[in-house]
Amino acid sequence: MLEIKNLHVKLEEEDKAILKGVNLTVEAGKVHAIMGPNGSGKSTLSYVMSGRDGYEVTDGTAALGGEDILDMDPEERAAAGLFLAFQYPVEIPGVGNMTFLRTALNAQRKARGEDEMSAADFLKLVRAKAKDLKIDADMLKRPVNVGFSGGEKKRNEILQMAMLEPKMCILDETDSGLDVDAMKLVSDGVNALRDEGRSFLVITHYQRLLDHIKPDVVHIMADGRIVKSGGPDLALEVENNGYADILAEVA
Amino acid sequence: MGALKQVSQAKTNATEERLARLTLPQGAGWATEAREGALARLRAMGLPGRRDEYWRYTRPDTLVQPSAPEAALFHNDEGPLFDTIDRVKLVFVDGVFDPDLSDDPALGGVEIERLSDASQADIHWSKDLYGVLETDGQSHVDRPFAAMNTAFAGDGIVIRATGKAEKPVNLVYLHKSVSSDAILHHVVRVESGAELTMLETGPAAARFNKCMEVDVAAGGTFHHIRAQGRDHERRAVTHIFARLAEKSVFKSFTMTANGVLTRNEAVIDITGDDAVAHIAGAALGDGDFLHDDTVFITHDAVGCESRQVFKKVLRNGAVGVFQGKILVKQGAQKTDGYQISQSLLLDDDSQFLAKPELEIYADDVACSHGSTSGAIDEEGLFYLRSRGIPEGPATDLMVLAFLAEAIEEIDDQEIAADITDRLESWLARRRG
């Protein structure tokens, strides 16, 4: 599904290398997790995948379903099936959550040559999905993320994911700022979306999220590279011993 | 009025050159008196020049020069604005009332007359307002174009609402001559407890000077929604003078897209307790565009609320100006005054010039004002694009979101939706 090869990325403004040869393949239907210390390049990887400005790819490739995505605009990547759940979802005053969701959904359908969804069908769909995530009518009506609590923002990200039905979901520290109950709710939302055609890349600092969203593969990222990969046990090892041992081992 | 100021010879010359092109319309004694009085006041102040403080950000030259600079007619395939709203249309072509194009002015709860007819009558309610509110509005700052308007207005209507108007009155201003120079003066009186919605649409003329005096009696409500027409080269200087009695409501919203020069002045005197005055504007400018909102609100009563909400979206060198003042007089306690003026600059060539002012002589008031100017929020834009919304529509969404606070000042949802539709289609066209 997602195939990243020898990806080198630097910050445009500072000429500072962040990713130094990332190799990663996420197969269809699988959940991969990336863990790693602060500053290892985890979030940068998610931004570069989604097409955010400010990064320059100096070498390597990234393909989604066999299609090179690095030259695509962010909206093209979204239409191709990529979704990034933001670590810090952006507040957009003045744009209603519903308007936003409907515009996004129909823009993607249009880009894929599909018919737009009618207002009635959309309303039915969004209400059903919102209910699962305990998002009330008021939250749907309010401007995008404005005045939302940390947990509400993350739930809103998952709602967007559920509505847009992407093929490749990247979750960037979705657990940050969540209490136990909210983490459960968000994880349930993610798990409900798991199926054999959809892949996940879960970026997190902590093992506890992976108790709820069980990964197939865990990667450890350090200094712009994936230094170790393994099964779910690798996350436990990090939880118990920290990164120091692993880093010493691969150094 | 203060002592006569010394008017420079250059200003006097410019004023006289302009006046040489104009003739005072004839009417009954009171009307002639009002016009002659206004002419004398105009001569005492002179038309504005570049050095006048009140015209610091907006060059008045093309408004002062003897003949109107030509303005090409603008053709578009859009239907008339507010076409689905049941309303009484009164049509002016290049500043002249056209009865054939207009609806029958008979309307429940409202009396409508042409200014020229009203000013033939020796006794008429508009006698107590014509030029009167305009004169009152000259007390702090000279507004020479308004005095010129009172003196020389070639046409206009007088409207008196005696009850709840059955439907809105729509003044439709068609522009059909490239060199038209129109002066219109309207007088509105909303009687106690009455309610009137007035819509104004269209560019009106190559050069347009419009003055509207609005007197809202106790408990009366006046809604005003204006769309200034999309002709690129048109010029306009407009004034609204409003006087608000106890528990009255005055709400005015203006949408301006295009127009090489627009100066909209609003002078609102809140004279009765517990009155409400809202004035808002949404302006979109692209290229050769200067839009100036100049507002002066005086609180001279207890427990009144005023809101000024002005938003401007500017690109390709467009210029936005805001001069807004709240004056709270001694004794005007429990005043709630709010003023916000903001611009969204879509590139580095555009600029926004703002002069917000508060002058408060009462000690128990809540007044706030703010003025900002900034670029589009890149984070927000990226967020929208990351969900699949292409850059163009995502930018439009951000622009409409920016304008939303001003549009929310329109109470009628159907009218607000029409305004939003127009803004959307303007934005979509700009994207090509």
PDB file of N, CA, C and O in Angstrom, chain A residues 50-52 73-75 78 83-84 86 90 92-95 100 104 107-108 144-145 157 160, chain B residues 377-393 397-398 400-402 404:
ATOM      1  N   SER A  50       2.018  13.742   3.669  1.00  0.00           N
ATOM      2  CA  SER A  50       0.763  14.463   3.384  1.00  0.00           C
ATOM      3  C   SER A  50       0.976  15.663   2.465  1.00  0.00           C
ATOM      4  O   SER A  50       0.007  16.235   1.980  1.00  0.00           O
ATOM      5  N   GLY A  51       2.237  16.041   2.241  1.00  0.00           N
ATOM      6  CA  GLY A  51       2.490  17.112   1.268  1.00  0.00           C
ATOM      7  C   GLY A  51       2.593  18.504   1.849  1.00  0.00           C
ATOM      8  O   GLY A  51       2.357  19.501   1.171  1.00  0.00           O
ATOM      9  N   ARG A  52       2.947  18.579   3.096  1.00  0.00           N
ATOM     10  CA  ARG A  52       3.062  19.878   3.737  1.00  0.00           C
ATOM     11  C   ARG A  52       4.273  20.645   3.204  1.00  0.00           C
ATOM     12  O   ARG A  52       5.307  20.050   2.905  1.00  0.00           O
ATOM     13  N   ASP A  73       0.006  17.382  -5.176  1.00  0.00           N
ATOM     14  CA  ASP A  73      -0.460  18.351  -4.196  1.00  0.00           C
ATOM     15  C   ASP A  73      -1.153  17.603  -3.058  1.00  0.00           C
ATOM     16  O   ASP A  73      -1.600  16.472  -3.252  1.00  0.00           O
ATOM     17  N   PRO A  74      -1.261  18.260  -1.906  1.00  0.00           N
ATOM     18  CA  PRO A  74      -1.904  17.579  -0.766  1.00  0.00           C
ATOM     19  C   PRO A  74      -3.292  17.037  -1.110  1.00  0.00           C
ATOM     20  O   PRO A  74      -3.658  15.930  -0.693  1.00  0.00           O
ATOM     21  N   GLU A  75      -4.074  17.840  -1.884  1.00  0.00           N
ATOM     22  CA  GLU A  75      -5.438  17.406  -2.194  1.00  0.00           C
ATOM     23  C   GLU A  75      -5.448  16.182  -3.123  1.00  0.00           C
ATOM     24  O   GLU A  75      -6.352  15.358  -3.058  1.00  0.00           O
ATOM     25  N   ALA A  78      -4.808  13.198  -0.991  1.00  0.00           N
ATOM     26  CA  ALA A  78      -6.029  12.836  -0.258  1.00  0.00           C
ATOM     27  C   ALA A  78      -6.978  12.061  -1.163  1.00  0.00           C
ATOM     28  O   ALA A  78      -7.526  11.035  -0.763  1.00  0.00           O
ATOM     29  N   PHE A  83      -4.577   9.740   4.204  1.00  0.00           N
ATOM     30  CA  PHE A  83      -5.189  10.574   5.243  1.00  0.00           C
ATOM     31  C   PHE A  83      -4.222  10.707   6.407  1.00  0.00           C
ATOM     32  O   PHE A  83      -3.690   9.718   6.910  1.00  0.00           O
ATOM     33  N   LEU A  84      -4.008  11.954   6.822  1.00  0.00           N
ATOM     34  CA  LEU A  84      -3.187  12.189   8.005  1.00  0.00           C
ATOM     35  C   LEU A  84      -4.073  12.701   9.134  1.00  0.00           C
ATOM     36  O   LEU A  84      -4.718  13.737   9.003  1.00  0.00           O
ATOM     37  N   PHE A  86      -4.024  14.619  12.261  1.00  0.00           N
ATOM     38  CA  PHE A  86      -3.028  15.566  12.767  1.00  0.00           C
ATOM     39  C   PHE A  86      -2.782  15.404  14.263  1.00  0.00           C
ATOM     40  O   PHE A  86      -3.705  15.134  15.032  1.00  0.00           O
ATOM     41  N   VAL A  90      -6.158  21.594  13.226  1.00  0.00           N
ATOM     42  CA  VAL A  90      -6.174  23.047  13.074  1.00  0.00           C
ATOM     43  C   VAL A  90      -7.583  23.601  13.291  1.00  0.00           C
ATOM     44  O   VAL A  90      -8.567  23.034  12.815  1.00  0.00           O
ATOM     45  N   ILE A  92     -10.378  26.243  12.412  1.00  0.00           N
ATOM     46  CA  ILE A  92     -10.697  27.134  11.296  1.00  0.00           C
ATOM     47  C   ILE A  92     -11.983  27.893  11.594  1.00  0.00           C
ATOM     48  O   ILE A  92     -13.081  27.436  11.281  1.00  0.00           O
ATOM     49  N   PRO A  93     -11.858  29.063  12.203  1.00  0.00           N
ATOM     50  CA  PRO A  93     -13.043  29.838  12.549  1.00  0.00           C
ATOM     51  C   PRO A  93     -13.831  30.201  11.288  1.00  0.00           C
ATOM     52  O   PRO A  93     -13.240  30.501  10.260  1.00  0.00           O
ATOM     53  N   GLY A  94     -15.131  30.134  11.387  1.00  0.00           N
ATOM     54  CA  GLY A  94     -15.965  30.571  10.266  1.00  0.00           C
ATOM     55  C   GLY A  94     -16.337  29.460   9.294  1.00  0.00           C
ATOM     56  O   GLY A  94     -17.261  29.618   8.509  1.00  0.00           O
ATOM     57  N   VAL A  95     -15.615  28.342   9.324  1.00  0.00           N
ATOM     58  CA  VAL A  95     -15.983  27.227   8.446  1.00  0.00           C
ATOM     59  C   VAL A  95     -16.680  26.166   9.299  1.00  0.00           C
ATOM     60  O   VAL A  95     -16.077  25.611  10.211  1.00  0.00           O
ATOM     61  N   PHE A 100     -17.334  21.750   5.930  1.00  0.00           N
ATOM     62  CA  PHE A 100     -15.977  21.273   5.697  1.00  0.00           C
ATOM     63  C   PHE A 100     -15.983  19.805   5.260  1.00  0.00           C
ATOM     64  O   PHE A 100     -15.414  19.430   4.230  1.00  0.00           O
ATOM     65  N   ALA A 104     -15.081  18.458   1.530  1.00  0.00           N
ATOM     66  CA  ALA A 104     -13.938  17.560   1.374  1.00  0.00           C
ATOM     67  C   ALA A 104     -14.365  16.251   0.700  1.00  0.00           C
ATOM     68  O   ALA A 104     -13.742  15.795  -0.257  1.00  0.00           O
ATOM     69  N   ALA A 107     -15.242  16.886  -2.912  1.00  0.00           N
ATOM     70  CA  ALA A 107     -14.051  17.235  -3.702  1.00  0.00           C
ATOM     71  C   ALA A 107     -13.286  15.958  -4.056  1.00  0.00           C
ATOM     72  O   ALA A 107     -12.823  15.790  -5.183  1.00  0.00           O
ATOM     73  N   GLN A 108     -13.174  15.061  -3.089  1.00  0.00           N
ATOM     74  CA  GLN A 108     -12.475  13.801  -3.352  1.00  0.00           C
ATOM     75  C   GLN A 108     -13.222  12.941  -4.364  1.00  0.00           C
ATOM     76  O   GLN A 108     -12.625  12.351  -5.263  1.00  0.00           O
ATOM     77  N   VAL A 144     -14.910  24.364  12.449  1.00  0.00           N
ATOM     78  CA  VAL A 144     -13.958  23.258  12.509  1.00  0.00           C
ATOM     79  C   VAL A 144     -12.981  23.413  13.685  1.00  0.00           C
ATOM     80  O   VAL A 144     -12.187  24.347  13.727  1.00  0.00           O
ATOM     81  N   ASN A 145     -13.103  22.508  14.633  1.00  0.00           N
ATOM     82  CA  ASN A 145     -12.207  22.398  15.794  1.00  0.00           C
ATOM     83  C   ASN A 145     -12.193  23.597  16.743  1.00  0.00           C
ATOM     84  O   ASN A 145     -11.451  23.606  17.720  1.00  0.00           O
ATOM     85  N   GLU A 157     -11.002  14.172  14.124  1.00  0.00           N
ATOM     86  CA  GLU A 157     -10.086  13.635  13.112  1.00  0.00           C
ATOM     87  C   GLU A 157     -10.553  12.249  12.664  1.00  0.00           C
ATOM     88  O   GLU A 157     -10.551  11.932  11.475  1.00  0.00           O
ATOM     89  N   GLN A 160     -13.542  12.418  10.446  1.00  0.00           N
ATOM     90  CA  GLN A 160     -13.166  12.739   9.059  1.00  0.00           C
ATOM     91  C   GLN A 160     -12.636  11.494   8.351  1.00  0.00           C
ATOM     92  O   GLN A 160     -12.951  11.239   7.190  1.00  0.00           O
TER      93      GLN A 160
ATOM     94  N   ASP B 377      -4.450  32.040   6.578  1.00  0.00           N
ATOM     95  CA  ASP B 377      -3.824  31.129   7.523  1.00  0.00           C
ATOM     96  C   ASP B 377      -3.348  29.872   6.790  1.00  0.00           C
ATOM     97  O   ASP B 377      -4.159  29.053   6.361  1.00  0.00           O
ATOM     98  N   GLU B 378      -2.035  29.750   6.635  1.00  0.00           N
ATOM     99  CA  GLU B 378      -1.465  28.643   5.859  1.00  0.00           C
ATOM    100  C   GLU B 378      -1.761  27.283   6.498  1.00  0.00           C
ATOM    101  O   GLU B 378      -1.958  26.292   5.807  1.00  0.00           O
ATOM    102  N   GLU B 379      -1.763  27.267   7.818  1.00  0.00           N
ATOM    103  CA  GLU B 379      -2.058  26.013   8.530  1.00  0.00           C
ATOM    104  C   GLU B 379      -3.464  25.523   8.188  1.00  0.00           C
ATOM    105  O   GLU B 379      -3.675  24.352   7.908  1.00  0.00           O
ATOM    106  N   GLY B 380      -4.398  26.476   8.248  1.00  0.00           N
ATOM    107  CA  GLY B 380      -5.784  26.134   7.941  1.00  0.00           C
ATOM    108  C   GLY B 380      -5.932  25.683   6.496  1.00  0.00           C
ATOM    109  O   GLY B 380      -6.631  24.714   6.203  1.00  0.00           O
ATOM    110  N   LEU B 381      -5.249  26.407   5.612  1.00  0.00           N
ATOM    111  CA  LEU B 381      -5.316  26.077   4.193  1.00  0.00           C
ATOM    112  C   LEU B 381      -4.779  24.666   3.939  1.00  0.00           C
ATOM    113  O   LEU B 381      -5.379  23.867   3.214  1.00  0.00           O
ATOM    114  N   PHE B 382      -3.666  24.342   4.581  1.00  0.00           N
ATOM    115  CA  PHE B 382      -3.087  23.007   4.409  1.00  0.00           C
ATOM    116  C   PHE B 382      -4.030  21.938   4.962  1.00  0.00           C
ATOM    117  O   PHE B 382      -4.209  20.870   4.362  1.00  0.00           O
ATOM    118  N   TYR B 383      -4.634  22.250   6.090  1.00  0.00           N
ATOM    119  CA  TYR B 383      -5.567  21.296   6.712  1.00  0.00           C
ATOM    120  C   TYR B 383      -6.705  20.958   5.738  1.00  0.00           C
ATOM    121  O   TYR B 383      -7.030  19.793   5.525  1.00  0.00           O
ATOM    122  N   LEU B 384      -7.278  22.007   5.120  1.00  0.00           N
ATOM    123  CA  LEU B 384      -8.365  21.777   4.171  1.00  0.00           C
ATOM    124  C   LEU B 384      -7.877  20.973   2.963  1.00  0.00           C
ATOM    125  O   LEU B 384      -8.548  20.054   2.497  1.00  0.00           O
ATOM    126  N   ARG B 385      -6.687  21.321   2.468  1.00  0.00           N
ATOM    127  CA  ARG B 385      -6.164  20.617   1.289  1.00  0.00           C
ATOM    128  C   ARG B 385      -5.843  19.158   1.623  1.00  0.00           C
ATOM    129  O   ARG B 385      -6.043  18.272   0.793  1.00  0.00           O
ATOM    130  N   SER B 386      -5.371  18.932   2.839  1.00  0.00           N
ATOM    131  CA  SER B 386      -5.016  17.563   3.218  1.00  0.00           C
ATOM    132  C   SER B 386      -6.253  16.668   3.286  1.00  0.00           C
ATOM    133  O   SER B 386      -6.139  15.451   3.341  1.00  0.00           O
ATOM    134  N   ARG B 387      -7.427  17.304   3.289  1.00  0.00           N
ATOM    135  CA  ARG B 387      -8.672  16.522   3.287  1.00  0.00           C
ATOM    136  C   ARG B 387      -9.255  16.409   1.883  1.00  0.00           C
ATOM    137  O   ARG B 387     -10.387  15.948   1.697  1.00  0.00           O
ATOM    138  N   GLY B 388      -8.496  16.920   0.898  1.00  0.00           N
ATOM    139  CA  GLY B 388      -8.920  16.731  -0.484  1.00  0.00           C
ATOM    140  C   GLY B 388      -9.522  17.946  -1.153  1.00  0.00           C
ATOM    141  O   GLY B 388      -9.950  17.878  -2.298  1.00  0.00           O
ATOM    142  N   ILE B 389      -9.600  19.076  -0.433  1.00  0.00           N
ATOM    143  CA  ILE B 389     -10.181  20.271  -1.050  1.00  0.00           C
ATOM    144  C   ILE B 389      -9.074  21.013  -1.800  1.00  0.00           C
ATOM    145  O   ILE B 389      -8.082  21.415  -1.193  1.00  0.00           O
ATOM    146  N   PRO B 390      -9.206  21.180  -3.109  1.00  0.00           N
ATOM    147  CA  PRO B 390      -8.133  21.828  -3.872  1.00  0.00           C
ATOM    148  C   PRO B 390      -7.848  23.260  -3.388  1.00  0.00           C
ATOM    149  O   PRO B 390      -8.700  23.902  -2.777  1.00  0.00           O
ATOM    150  N   GLU B 391      -6.672  23.734  -3.704  1.00  0.00           N
ATOM    151  CA  GLU B 391      -6.210  25.015  -3.176  1.00  0.00           C
ATOM    152  C   GLU B 391      -7.193  26.166  -3.430  1.00  0.00           C
ATOM    153  O   GLU B 391      -7.466  26.958  -2.530  1.00  0.00           O
ATOM    154  N   GLY B 392      -7.708  26.257  -4.654  1.00  0.00           N
ATOM    155  CA  GLY B 392      -8.623  27.357  -4.993  1.00  0.00           C
ATOM    156  C   GLY B 392      -9.863  27.364  -4.112  1.00  0.00           C
ATOM    157  O   GLY B 392     -10.118  28.333  -3.379  1.00  0.00           O
ATOM    158  N   PRO B 393     -10.660  26.304  -4.149  1.00  0.00           N
ATOM    159  CA  PRO B 393     -11.844  26.254  -3.284  1.00  0.00           C
ATOM    160  C   PRO B 393     -11.493  26.338  -1.794  1.00  0.00           C
ATOM    161  O   PRO B 393     -12.264  26.910  -1.014  1.00  0.00           O
ATOM    162  N   LEU B 397     -12.970  29.087   0.745  1.00  0.00           N
ATOM    163  CA  LEU B 397     -13.615  28.717   2.011  1.00  0.00           C
ATOM    164  C   LEU B 397     -13.034  29.559   3.152  1.00  0.00           C
ATOM    165  O   LEU B 397     -13.762  30.036   4.025  1.00  0.00           O
ATOM    166  N   MET B 398     -11.725  29.752   3.112  1.00  0.00           N
ATOM    167  CA  MET B 398     -11.073  30.562   4.145  1.00  0.00           C
ATOM    168  C   MET B 398     -11.509  32.032   4.037  1.00  0.00           C
ATOM    169  O   MET B 398     -11.700  32.705   5.039  1.00  0.00           O
ATOM    170  N   LEU B 400     -14.401  33.165   2.752  1.00  0.00           N
ATOM    171  CA  LEU B 400     -15.787  33.277   3.210  1.00  0.00           C
ATOM    172  C   LEU B 400     -15.868  33.185   4.726  1.00  0.00           C
ATOM    173  O   LEU B 400     -16.666  33.874   5.358  1.00  0.00           O
ATOM    174  N   ALA B 401     -15.013  32.347   5.290  1.00  0.00           N
ATOM    175  CA  ALA B 401     -14.980  32.226   6.750  1.00  0.00           C
ATOM    176  C   ALA B 401     -14.556  33.555   7.368  1.00  0.00           C
ATOM    177  O   ALA B 401     -15.108  33.983   8.379  1.00  0.00           O
ATOM    178  N   PHE B 402     -13.611  34.203   6.713  1.00  0.00           N
ATOM    179  CA  PHE B 402     -13.145  35.499   7.200  1.00  0.00           C
ATOM    180  C   PHE B 402     -14.273  36.544   7.151  1.00  0.00           C
ATOM    181  O   PHE B 402     -14.416  37.365   8.044  1.00  0.00           O
ATOM    182  N   ALA B 404     -17.446  35.913   7.300  1.00  0.00           N
ATOM    183  CA  ALA B 404     -18.674  35.439   7.945  1.00  0.00           C
ATOM    184  C   ALA B 404     -19.195  36.368   9.041  1.00  0.00           C
ATOM    185  O   ALA B 404     -20.384  36.624   9.125  1.00  0.00           O
TER     186      ALA B 404
END
